[in-house]
PDB file of C-alpha atoms in Angstrom:
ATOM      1  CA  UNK A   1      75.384 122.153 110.408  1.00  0.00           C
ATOM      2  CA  UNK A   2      75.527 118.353 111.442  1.00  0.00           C
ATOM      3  CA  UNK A   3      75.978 119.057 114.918  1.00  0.00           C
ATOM      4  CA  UNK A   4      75.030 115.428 115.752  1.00  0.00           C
ATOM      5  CA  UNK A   5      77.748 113.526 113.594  1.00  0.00           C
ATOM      6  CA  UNK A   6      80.646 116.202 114.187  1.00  0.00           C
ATOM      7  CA  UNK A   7      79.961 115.584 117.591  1.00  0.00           C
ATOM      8  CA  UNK A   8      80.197 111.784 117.281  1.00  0.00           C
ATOM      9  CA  UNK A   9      83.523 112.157 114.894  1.00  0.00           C
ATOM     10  CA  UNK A  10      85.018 113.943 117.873  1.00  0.00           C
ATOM     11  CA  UNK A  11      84.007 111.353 120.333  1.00  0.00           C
ATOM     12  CA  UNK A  12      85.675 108.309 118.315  1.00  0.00           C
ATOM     13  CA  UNK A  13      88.459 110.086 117.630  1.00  0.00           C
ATOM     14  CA  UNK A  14      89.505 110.807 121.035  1.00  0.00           C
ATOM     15  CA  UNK A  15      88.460 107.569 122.038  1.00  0.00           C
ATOM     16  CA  UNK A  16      90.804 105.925 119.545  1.00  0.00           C
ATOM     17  CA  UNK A  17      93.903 108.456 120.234  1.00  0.00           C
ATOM     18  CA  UNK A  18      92.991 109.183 124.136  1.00  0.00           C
ATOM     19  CA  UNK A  19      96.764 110.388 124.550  1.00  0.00           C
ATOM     20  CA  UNK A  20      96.684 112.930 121.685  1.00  0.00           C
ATOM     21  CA  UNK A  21      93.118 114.172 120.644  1.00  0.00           C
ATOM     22  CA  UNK A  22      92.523 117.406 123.004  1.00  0.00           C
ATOM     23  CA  UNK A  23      88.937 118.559 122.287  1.00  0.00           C
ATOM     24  CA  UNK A  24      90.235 121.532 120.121  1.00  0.00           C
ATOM     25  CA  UNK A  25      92.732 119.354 118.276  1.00  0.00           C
ATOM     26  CA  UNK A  26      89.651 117.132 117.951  1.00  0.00           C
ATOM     27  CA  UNK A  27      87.576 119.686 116.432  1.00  0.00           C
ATOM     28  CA  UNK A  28      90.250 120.394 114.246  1.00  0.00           C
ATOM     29  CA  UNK A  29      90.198 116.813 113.110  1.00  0.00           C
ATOM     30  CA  UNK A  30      86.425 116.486 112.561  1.00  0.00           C
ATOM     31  CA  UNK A  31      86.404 119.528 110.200  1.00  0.00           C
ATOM     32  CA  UNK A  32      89.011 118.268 108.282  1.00  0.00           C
ATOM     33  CA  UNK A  33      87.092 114.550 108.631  1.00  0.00           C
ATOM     34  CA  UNK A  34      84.377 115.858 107.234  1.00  0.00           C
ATOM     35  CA  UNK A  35      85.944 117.825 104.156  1.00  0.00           C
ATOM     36  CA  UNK A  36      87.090 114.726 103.078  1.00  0.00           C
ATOM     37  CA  UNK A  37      83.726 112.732 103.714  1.00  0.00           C
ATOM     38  CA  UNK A  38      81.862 115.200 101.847  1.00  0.00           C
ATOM     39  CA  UNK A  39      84.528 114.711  98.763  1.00  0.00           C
ATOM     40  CA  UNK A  40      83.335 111.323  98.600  1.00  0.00           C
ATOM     41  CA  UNK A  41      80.093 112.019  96.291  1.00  0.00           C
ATOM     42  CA  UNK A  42      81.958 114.705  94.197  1.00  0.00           C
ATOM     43  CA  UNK A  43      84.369 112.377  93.609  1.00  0.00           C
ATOM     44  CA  UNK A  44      82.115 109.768  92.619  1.00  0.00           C
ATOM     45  CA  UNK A  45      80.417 111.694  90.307  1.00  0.00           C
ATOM     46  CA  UNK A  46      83.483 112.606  88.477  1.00  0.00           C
ATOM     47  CA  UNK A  47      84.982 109.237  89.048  1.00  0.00           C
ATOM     48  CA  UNK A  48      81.712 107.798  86.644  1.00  0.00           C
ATOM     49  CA  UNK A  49      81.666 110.810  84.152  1.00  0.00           C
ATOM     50  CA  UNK A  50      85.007 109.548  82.954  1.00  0.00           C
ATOM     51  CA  UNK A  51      85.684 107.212  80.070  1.00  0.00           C
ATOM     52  CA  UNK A  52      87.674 104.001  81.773  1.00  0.00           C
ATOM     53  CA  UNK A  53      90.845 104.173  79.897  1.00  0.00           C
ATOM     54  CA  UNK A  54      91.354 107.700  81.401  1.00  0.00           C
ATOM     55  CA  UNK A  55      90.306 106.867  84.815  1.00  0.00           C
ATOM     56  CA  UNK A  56      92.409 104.016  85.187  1.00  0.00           C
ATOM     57  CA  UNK A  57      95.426 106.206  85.297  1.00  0.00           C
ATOM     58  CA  UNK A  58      94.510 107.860  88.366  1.00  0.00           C
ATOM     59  CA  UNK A  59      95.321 104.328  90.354  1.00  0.00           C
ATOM     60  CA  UNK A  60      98.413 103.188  91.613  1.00  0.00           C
ATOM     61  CA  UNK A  61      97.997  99.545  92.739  1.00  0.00           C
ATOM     62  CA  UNK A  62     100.569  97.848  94.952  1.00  0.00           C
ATOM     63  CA  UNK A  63     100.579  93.699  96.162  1.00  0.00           C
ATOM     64  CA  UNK A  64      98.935  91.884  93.535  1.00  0.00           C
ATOM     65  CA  UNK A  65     101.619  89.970  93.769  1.00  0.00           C
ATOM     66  CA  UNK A  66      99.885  88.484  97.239  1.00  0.00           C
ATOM     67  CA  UNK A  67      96.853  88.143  95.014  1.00  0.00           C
ATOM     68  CA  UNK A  68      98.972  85.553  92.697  1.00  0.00           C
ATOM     69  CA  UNK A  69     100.114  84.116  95.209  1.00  0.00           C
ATOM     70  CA  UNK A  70      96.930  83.214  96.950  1.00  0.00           C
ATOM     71  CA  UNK A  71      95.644  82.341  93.111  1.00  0.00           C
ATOM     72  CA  UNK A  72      97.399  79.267  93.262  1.00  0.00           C
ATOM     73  CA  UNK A  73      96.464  77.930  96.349  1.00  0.00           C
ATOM     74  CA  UNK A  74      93.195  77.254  94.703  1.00  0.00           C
ATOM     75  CA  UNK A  75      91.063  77.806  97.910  1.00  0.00           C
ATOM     76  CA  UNK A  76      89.436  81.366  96.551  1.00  0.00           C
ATOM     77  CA  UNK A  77      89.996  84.554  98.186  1.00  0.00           C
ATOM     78  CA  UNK A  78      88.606  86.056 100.680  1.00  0.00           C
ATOM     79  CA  UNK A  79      89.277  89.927 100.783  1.00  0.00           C
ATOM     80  CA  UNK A  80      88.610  92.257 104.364  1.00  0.00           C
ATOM     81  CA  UNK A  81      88.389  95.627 103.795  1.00  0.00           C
ATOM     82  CA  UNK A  82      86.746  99.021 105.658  1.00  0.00           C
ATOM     83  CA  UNK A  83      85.363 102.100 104.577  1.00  0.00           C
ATOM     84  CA  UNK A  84      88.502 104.436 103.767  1.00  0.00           C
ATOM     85  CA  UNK A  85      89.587 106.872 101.606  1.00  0.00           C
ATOM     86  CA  UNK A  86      87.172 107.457  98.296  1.00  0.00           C
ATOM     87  CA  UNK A  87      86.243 103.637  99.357  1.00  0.00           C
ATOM     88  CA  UNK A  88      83.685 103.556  96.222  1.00  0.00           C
ATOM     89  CA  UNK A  89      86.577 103.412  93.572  1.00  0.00           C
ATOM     90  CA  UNK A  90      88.050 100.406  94.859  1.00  0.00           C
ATOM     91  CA  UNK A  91      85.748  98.699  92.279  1.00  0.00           C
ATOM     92  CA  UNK A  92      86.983 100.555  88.626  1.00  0.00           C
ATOM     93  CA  UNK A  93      90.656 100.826  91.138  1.00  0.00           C
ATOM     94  CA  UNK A  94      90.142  96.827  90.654  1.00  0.00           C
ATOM     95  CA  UNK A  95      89.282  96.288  86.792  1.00  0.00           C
ATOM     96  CA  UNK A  96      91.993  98.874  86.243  1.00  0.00           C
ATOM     97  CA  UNK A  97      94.190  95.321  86.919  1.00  0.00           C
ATOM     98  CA  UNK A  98      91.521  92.809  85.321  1.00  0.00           C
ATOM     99  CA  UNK A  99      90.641  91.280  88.487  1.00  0.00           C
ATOM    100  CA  UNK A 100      86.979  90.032  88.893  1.00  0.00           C
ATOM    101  CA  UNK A 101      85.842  90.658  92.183  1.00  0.00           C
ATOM    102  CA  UNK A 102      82.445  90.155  94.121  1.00  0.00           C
ATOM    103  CA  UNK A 103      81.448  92.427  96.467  1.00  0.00           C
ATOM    104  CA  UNK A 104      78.979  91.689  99.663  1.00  0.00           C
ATOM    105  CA  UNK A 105      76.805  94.513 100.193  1.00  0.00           C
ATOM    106  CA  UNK A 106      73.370  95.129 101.901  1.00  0.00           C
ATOM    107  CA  UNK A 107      70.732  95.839  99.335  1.00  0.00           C
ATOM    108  CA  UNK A 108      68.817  99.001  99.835  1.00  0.00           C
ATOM    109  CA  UNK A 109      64.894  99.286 100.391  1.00  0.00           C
ATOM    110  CA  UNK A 110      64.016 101.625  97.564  1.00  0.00           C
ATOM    111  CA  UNK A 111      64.156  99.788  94.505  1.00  0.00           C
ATOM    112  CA  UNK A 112      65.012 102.449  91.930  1.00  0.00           C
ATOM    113  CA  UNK A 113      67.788 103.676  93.403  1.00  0.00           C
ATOM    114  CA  UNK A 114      68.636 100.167  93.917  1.00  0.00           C
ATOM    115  CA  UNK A 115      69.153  99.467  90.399  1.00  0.00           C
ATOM    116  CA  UNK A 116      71.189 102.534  90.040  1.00  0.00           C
ATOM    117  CA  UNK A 117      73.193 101.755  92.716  1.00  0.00           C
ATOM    118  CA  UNK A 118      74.124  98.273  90.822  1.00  0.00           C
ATOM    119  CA  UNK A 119      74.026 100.104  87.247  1.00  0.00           C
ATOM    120  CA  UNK A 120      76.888 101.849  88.233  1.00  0.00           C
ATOM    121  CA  UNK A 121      78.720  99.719  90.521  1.00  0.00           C
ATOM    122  CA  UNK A 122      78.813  96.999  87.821  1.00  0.00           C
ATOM    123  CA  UNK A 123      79.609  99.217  84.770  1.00  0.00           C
ATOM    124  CA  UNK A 124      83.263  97.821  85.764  1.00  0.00           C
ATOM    125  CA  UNK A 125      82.504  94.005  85.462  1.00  0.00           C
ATOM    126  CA  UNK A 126      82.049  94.068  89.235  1.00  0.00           C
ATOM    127  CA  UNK A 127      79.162  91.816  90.710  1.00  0.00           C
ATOM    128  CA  UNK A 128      77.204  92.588  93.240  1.00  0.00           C
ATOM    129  CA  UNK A 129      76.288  90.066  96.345  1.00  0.00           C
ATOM    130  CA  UNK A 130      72.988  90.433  97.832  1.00  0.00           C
ATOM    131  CA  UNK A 131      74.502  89.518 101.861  1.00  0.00           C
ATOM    132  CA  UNK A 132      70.919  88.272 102.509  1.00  0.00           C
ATOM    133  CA  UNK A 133      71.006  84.390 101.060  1.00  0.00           C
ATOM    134  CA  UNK A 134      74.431  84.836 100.051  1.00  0.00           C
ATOM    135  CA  UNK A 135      75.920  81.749 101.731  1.00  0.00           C
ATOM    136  CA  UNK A 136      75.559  79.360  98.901  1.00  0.00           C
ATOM    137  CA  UNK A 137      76.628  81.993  96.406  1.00  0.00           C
ATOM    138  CA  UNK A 138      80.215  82.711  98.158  1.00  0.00           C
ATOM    139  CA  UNK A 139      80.699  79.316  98.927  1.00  0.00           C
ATOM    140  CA  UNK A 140      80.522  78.703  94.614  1.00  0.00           C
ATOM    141  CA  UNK A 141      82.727  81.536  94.265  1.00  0.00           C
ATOM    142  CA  UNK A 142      84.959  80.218  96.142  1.00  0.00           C
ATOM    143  CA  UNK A 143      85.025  76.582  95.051  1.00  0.00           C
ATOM    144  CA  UNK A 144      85.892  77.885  91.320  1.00  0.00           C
ATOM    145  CA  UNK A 145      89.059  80.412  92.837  1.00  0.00           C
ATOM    146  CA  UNK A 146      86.714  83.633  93.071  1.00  0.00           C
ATOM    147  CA  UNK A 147      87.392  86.505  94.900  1.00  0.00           C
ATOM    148  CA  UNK A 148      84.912  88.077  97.353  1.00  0.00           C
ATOM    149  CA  UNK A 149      85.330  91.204  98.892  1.00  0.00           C
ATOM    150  CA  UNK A 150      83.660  92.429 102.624  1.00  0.00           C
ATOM    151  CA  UNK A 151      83.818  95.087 104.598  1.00  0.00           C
ATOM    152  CA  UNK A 152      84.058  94.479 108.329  1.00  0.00           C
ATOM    153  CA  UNK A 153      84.196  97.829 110.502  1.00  0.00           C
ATOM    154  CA  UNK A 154      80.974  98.473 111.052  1.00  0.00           C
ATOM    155  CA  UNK A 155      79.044  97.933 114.469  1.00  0.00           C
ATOM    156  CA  UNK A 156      76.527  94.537 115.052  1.00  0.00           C
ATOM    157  CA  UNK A 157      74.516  94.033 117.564  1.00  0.00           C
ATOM    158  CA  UNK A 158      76.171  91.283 119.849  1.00  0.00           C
ATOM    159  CA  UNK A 159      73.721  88.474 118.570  1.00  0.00           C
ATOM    160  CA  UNK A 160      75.360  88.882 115.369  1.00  0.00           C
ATOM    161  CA  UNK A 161      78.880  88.895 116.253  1.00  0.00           C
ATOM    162  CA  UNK A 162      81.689  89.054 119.242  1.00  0.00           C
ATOM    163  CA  UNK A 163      83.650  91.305 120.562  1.00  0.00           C
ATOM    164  CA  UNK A 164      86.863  92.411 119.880  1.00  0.00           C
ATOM    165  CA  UNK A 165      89.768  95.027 120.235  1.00  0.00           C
ATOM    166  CA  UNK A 166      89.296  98.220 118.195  1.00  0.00           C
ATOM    167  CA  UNK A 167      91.635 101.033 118.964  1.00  0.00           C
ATOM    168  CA  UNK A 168      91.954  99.501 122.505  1.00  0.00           C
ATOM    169  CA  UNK A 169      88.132  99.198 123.287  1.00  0.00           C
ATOM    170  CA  UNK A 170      85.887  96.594 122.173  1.00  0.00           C
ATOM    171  CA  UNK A 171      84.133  96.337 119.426  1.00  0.00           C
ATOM    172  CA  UNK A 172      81.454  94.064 118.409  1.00  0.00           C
ATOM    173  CA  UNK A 173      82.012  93.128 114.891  1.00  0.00           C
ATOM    174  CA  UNK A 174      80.345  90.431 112.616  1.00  0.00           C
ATOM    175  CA  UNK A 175      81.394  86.711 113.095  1.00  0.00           C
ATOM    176  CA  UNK A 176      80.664  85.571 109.628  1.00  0.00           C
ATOM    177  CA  UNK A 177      83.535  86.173 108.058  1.00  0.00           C
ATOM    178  CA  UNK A 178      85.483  84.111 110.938  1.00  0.00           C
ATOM    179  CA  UNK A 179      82.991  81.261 110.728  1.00  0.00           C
ATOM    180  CA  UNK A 180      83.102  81.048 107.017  1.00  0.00           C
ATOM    181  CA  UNK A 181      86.861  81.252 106.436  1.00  0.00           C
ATOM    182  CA  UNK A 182      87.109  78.487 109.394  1.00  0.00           C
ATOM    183  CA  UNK A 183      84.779  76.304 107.418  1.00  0.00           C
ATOM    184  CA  UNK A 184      86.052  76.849 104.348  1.00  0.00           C
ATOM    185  CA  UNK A 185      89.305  78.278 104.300  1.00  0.00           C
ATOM    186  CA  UNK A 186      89.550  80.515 101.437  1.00  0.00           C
ATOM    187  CA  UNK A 187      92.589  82.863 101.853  1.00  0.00           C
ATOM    188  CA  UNK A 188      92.706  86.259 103.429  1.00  0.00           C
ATOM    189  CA  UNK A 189      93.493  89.308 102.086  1.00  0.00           C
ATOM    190  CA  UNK A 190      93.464  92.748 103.811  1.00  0.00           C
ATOM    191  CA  UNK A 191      93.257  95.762 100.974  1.00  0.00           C
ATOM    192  CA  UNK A 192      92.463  99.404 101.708  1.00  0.00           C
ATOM    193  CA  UNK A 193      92.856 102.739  98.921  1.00  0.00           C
ATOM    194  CA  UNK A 194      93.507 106.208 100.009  1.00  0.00           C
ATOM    195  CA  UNK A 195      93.794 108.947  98.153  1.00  0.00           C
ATOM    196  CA  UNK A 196      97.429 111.042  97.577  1.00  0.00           C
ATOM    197  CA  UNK A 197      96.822 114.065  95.715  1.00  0.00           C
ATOM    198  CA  UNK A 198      95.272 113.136  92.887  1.00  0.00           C
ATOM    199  CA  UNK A 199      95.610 109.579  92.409  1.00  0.00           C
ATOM    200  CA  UNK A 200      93.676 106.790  94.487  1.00  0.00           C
ATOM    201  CA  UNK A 201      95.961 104.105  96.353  1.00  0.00           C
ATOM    202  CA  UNK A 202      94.669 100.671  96.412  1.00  0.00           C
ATOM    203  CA  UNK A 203      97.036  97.961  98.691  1.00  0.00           C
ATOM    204  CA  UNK A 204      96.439  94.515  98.792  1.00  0.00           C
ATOM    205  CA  UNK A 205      98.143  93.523 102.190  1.00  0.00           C
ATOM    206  CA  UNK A 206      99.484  89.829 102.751  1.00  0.00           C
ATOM    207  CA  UNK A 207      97.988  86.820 104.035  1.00  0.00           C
ATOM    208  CA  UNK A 208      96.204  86.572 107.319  1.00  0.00           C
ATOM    209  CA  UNK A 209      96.578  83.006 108.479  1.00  0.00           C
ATOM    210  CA  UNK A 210      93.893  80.849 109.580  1.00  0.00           C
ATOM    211  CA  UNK A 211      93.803  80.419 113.885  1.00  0.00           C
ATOM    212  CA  UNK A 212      92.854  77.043 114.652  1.00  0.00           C
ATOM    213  CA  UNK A 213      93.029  75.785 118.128  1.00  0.00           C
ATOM    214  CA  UNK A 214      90.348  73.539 118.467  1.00  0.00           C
ATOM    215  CA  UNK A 215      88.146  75.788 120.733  1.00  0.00           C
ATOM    216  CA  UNK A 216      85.234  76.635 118.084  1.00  0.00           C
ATOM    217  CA  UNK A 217      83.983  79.638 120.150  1.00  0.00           C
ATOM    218  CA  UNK A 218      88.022  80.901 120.648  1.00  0.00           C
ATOM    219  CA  UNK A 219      88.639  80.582 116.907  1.00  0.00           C
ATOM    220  CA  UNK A 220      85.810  82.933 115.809  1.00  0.00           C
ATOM    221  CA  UNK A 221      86.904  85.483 118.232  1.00  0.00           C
ATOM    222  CA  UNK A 222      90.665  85.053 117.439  1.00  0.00           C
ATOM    223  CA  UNK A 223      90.256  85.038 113.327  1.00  0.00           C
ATOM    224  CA  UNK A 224      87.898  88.260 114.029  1.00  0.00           C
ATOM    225  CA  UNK A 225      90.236  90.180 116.164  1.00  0.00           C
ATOM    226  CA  UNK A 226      93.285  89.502 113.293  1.00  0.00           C
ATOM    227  CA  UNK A 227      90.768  90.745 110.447  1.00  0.00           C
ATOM    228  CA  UNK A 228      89.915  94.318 112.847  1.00  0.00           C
ATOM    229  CA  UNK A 229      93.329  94.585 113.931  1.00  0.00           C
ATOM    230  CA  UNK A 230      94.205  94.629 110.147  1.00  0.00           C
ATOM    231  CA  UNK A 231      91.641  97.260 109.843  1.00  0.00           C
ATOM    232  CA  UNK A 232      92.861  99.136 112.482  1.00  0.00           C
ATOM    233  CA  UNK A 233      96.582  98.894 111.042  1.00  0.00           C
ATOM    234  CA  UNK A 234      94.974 100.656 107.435  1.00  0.00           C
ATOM    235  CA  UNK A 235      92.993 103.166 109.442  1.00  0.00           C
ATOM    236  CA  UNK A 236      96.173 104.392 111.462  1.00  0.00           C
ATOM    237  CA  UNK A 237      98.038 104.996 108.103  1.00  0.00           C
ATOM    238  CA  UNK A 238      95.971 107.828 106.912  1.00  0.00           C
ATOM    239  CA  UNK A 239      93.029 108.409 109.773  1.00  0.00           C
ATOM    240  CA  UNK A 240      91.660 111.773 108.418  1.00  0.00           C
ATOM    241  CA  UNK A 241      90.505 109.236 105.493  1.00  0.00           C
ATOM    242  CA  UNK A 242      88.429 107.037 107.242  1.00  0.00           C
ATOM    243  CA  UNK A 243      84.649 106.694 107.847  1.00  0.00           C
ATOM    244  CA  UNK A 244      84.807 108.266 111.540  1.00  0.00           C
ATOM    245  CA  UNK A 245      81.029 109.167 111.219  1.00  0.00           C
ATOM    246  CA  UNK A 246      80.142 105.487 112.251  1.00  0.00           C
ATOM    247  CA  UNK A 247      79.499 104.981 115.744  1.00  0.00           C
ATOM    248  CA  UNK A 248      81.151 101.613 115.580  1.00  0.00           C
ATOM    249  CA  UNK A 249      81.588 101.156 119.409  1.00  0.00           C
ATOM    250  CA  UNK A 250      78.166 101.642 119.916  1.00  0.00           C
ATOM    251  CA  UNK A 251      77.061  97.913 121.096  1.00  0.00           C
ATOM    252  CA  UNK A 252      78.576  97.917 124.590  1.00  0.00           C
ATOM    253  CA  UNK A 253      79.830  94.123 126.128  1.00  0.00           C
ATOM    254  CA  UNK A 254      77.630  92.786 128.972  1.00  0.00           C
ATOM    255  CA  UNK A 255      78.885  93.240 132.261  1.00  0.00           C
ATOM    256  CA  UNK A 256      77.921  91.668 135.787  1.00  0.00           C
ATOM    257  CA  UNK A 257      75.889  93.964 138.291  1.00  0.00           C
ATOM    258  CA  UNK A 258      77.079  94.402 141.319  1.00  0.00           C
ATOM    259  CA  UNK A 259      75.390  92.133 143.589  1.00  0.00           C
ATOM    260  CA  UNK A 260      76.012  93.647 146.940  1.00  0.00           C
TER     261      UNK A 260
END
């Protein structure tokens, strides 16, 4: 019935895999894009109906050993992720390891489901970051080894970020995350989950390195593109999983008129 969102699932994902996506094997892929969107709420639900011990067994985590490792570099930890697979349970997929983790998010505009939102988001330990005002907060977080968690593949408008590669078109995506890990220089850890039948995959990814060359416009865009391209890396493992509903090219990069 969501003729407008199919349609735009079909779009990205023959913009993303121009060389395979034929408009039936498209369709194909939106259905089966949507099944698994739709699963998200169901899933949810379920996921908060259950007592933690018994949840908890439904994840399989894999690198925390990257997560020790950044640990004791003592510079906090920065983590990028995107929306994929049931992306909700990466917070009780988290305390199922006893890792406290705050999460950015953008707070909503009706205030009662607001607090439910954060009622159940937090039952795990998890806190909550307002993004408005939340400068300060991270930069605490990060002085005392804390672990922040973002998600960075959704569109900006280009005052708000730069432009960068994104399945080989450009995408613009939000420069804070560049400009605070260049000011600060927490470490930074990709993570994703999926899910595989019926447990939920959570992988912490290694390090991406800090780009410095002097240039402070360069850096931003350089530190950006290695956070998306380790976005696009996750999304290619399982792309049926991911959040394809988003019209995340849809800020387009200025261009010179013609003149003549």
């Amino acid at each position: 019935f969501d003729t407008r969102h199919r349609n735009l699932v079909i779009q990205n994902i023959q913009l993303a895999y121009p060389d395979q996506m034929t408009t039936a094997a498209a369709a194909a892929f939106a259905k089966k894009n949507f099944r698994h969107t739709a699963s998200i709420l169901f899933e949810v639900i379920w996921s908060y109906s259950q007592p933690s011990e018994k949840l908890f067994n439904h994840f399989v985590i894999k690198g925390l050993e990257h997560v020790d490792a950044a640990r004791k570099k003592g510079r906090g930890i920065m983590v990028v992720s995107c929306h994929m697979g049931i992306f909700e349970l990466v917070i009780p997929a988290v305390a199922s390891v006893d890792i406290r983790l705050h999460i950015l998010y953008r707070q909503l505009d009706y205030p009662p489901l607001e607090w439910l939102m954060l009622e159940l988001r937090q039952r795990f330990g998890i806190t909550m970051v307002p993004l408005r005002g939340a400068s300060s907060k991270i930069a605490r977080i990060l002085e005392e080894n804390g672990i922040v968690a973002t998600l960075l593949d959704q569109n900006v408008d280009w005052y708000k970020g730069v432009f960068v590669d994104f399945f080989g078109r450009p995408a613009c995506t939000n420069s804070g995350l560049a400009k605070l890990v260049i000011k600060s220089r927490p470490v930074v850890l990709p993570a994703f989950i999926t899910k595989k039948n019926d447990q939920y995959h959570l992988e912490v990814l290694p390090e991406i390195p800090v780009i410095i060359t002097g240039d402070p416009i360069k850096d931003i865009e350089n530190n950006t593109q290695a956070y998306v391209s380790a976005i696009e890396s996750m999304v290619r493992q399982c792309p049926e999983q991911y959040f394809w509903v988003h019209n995340r090219w849809k800020t387009k990069p200025f261009c010179e008129l013609d003149k003549r």
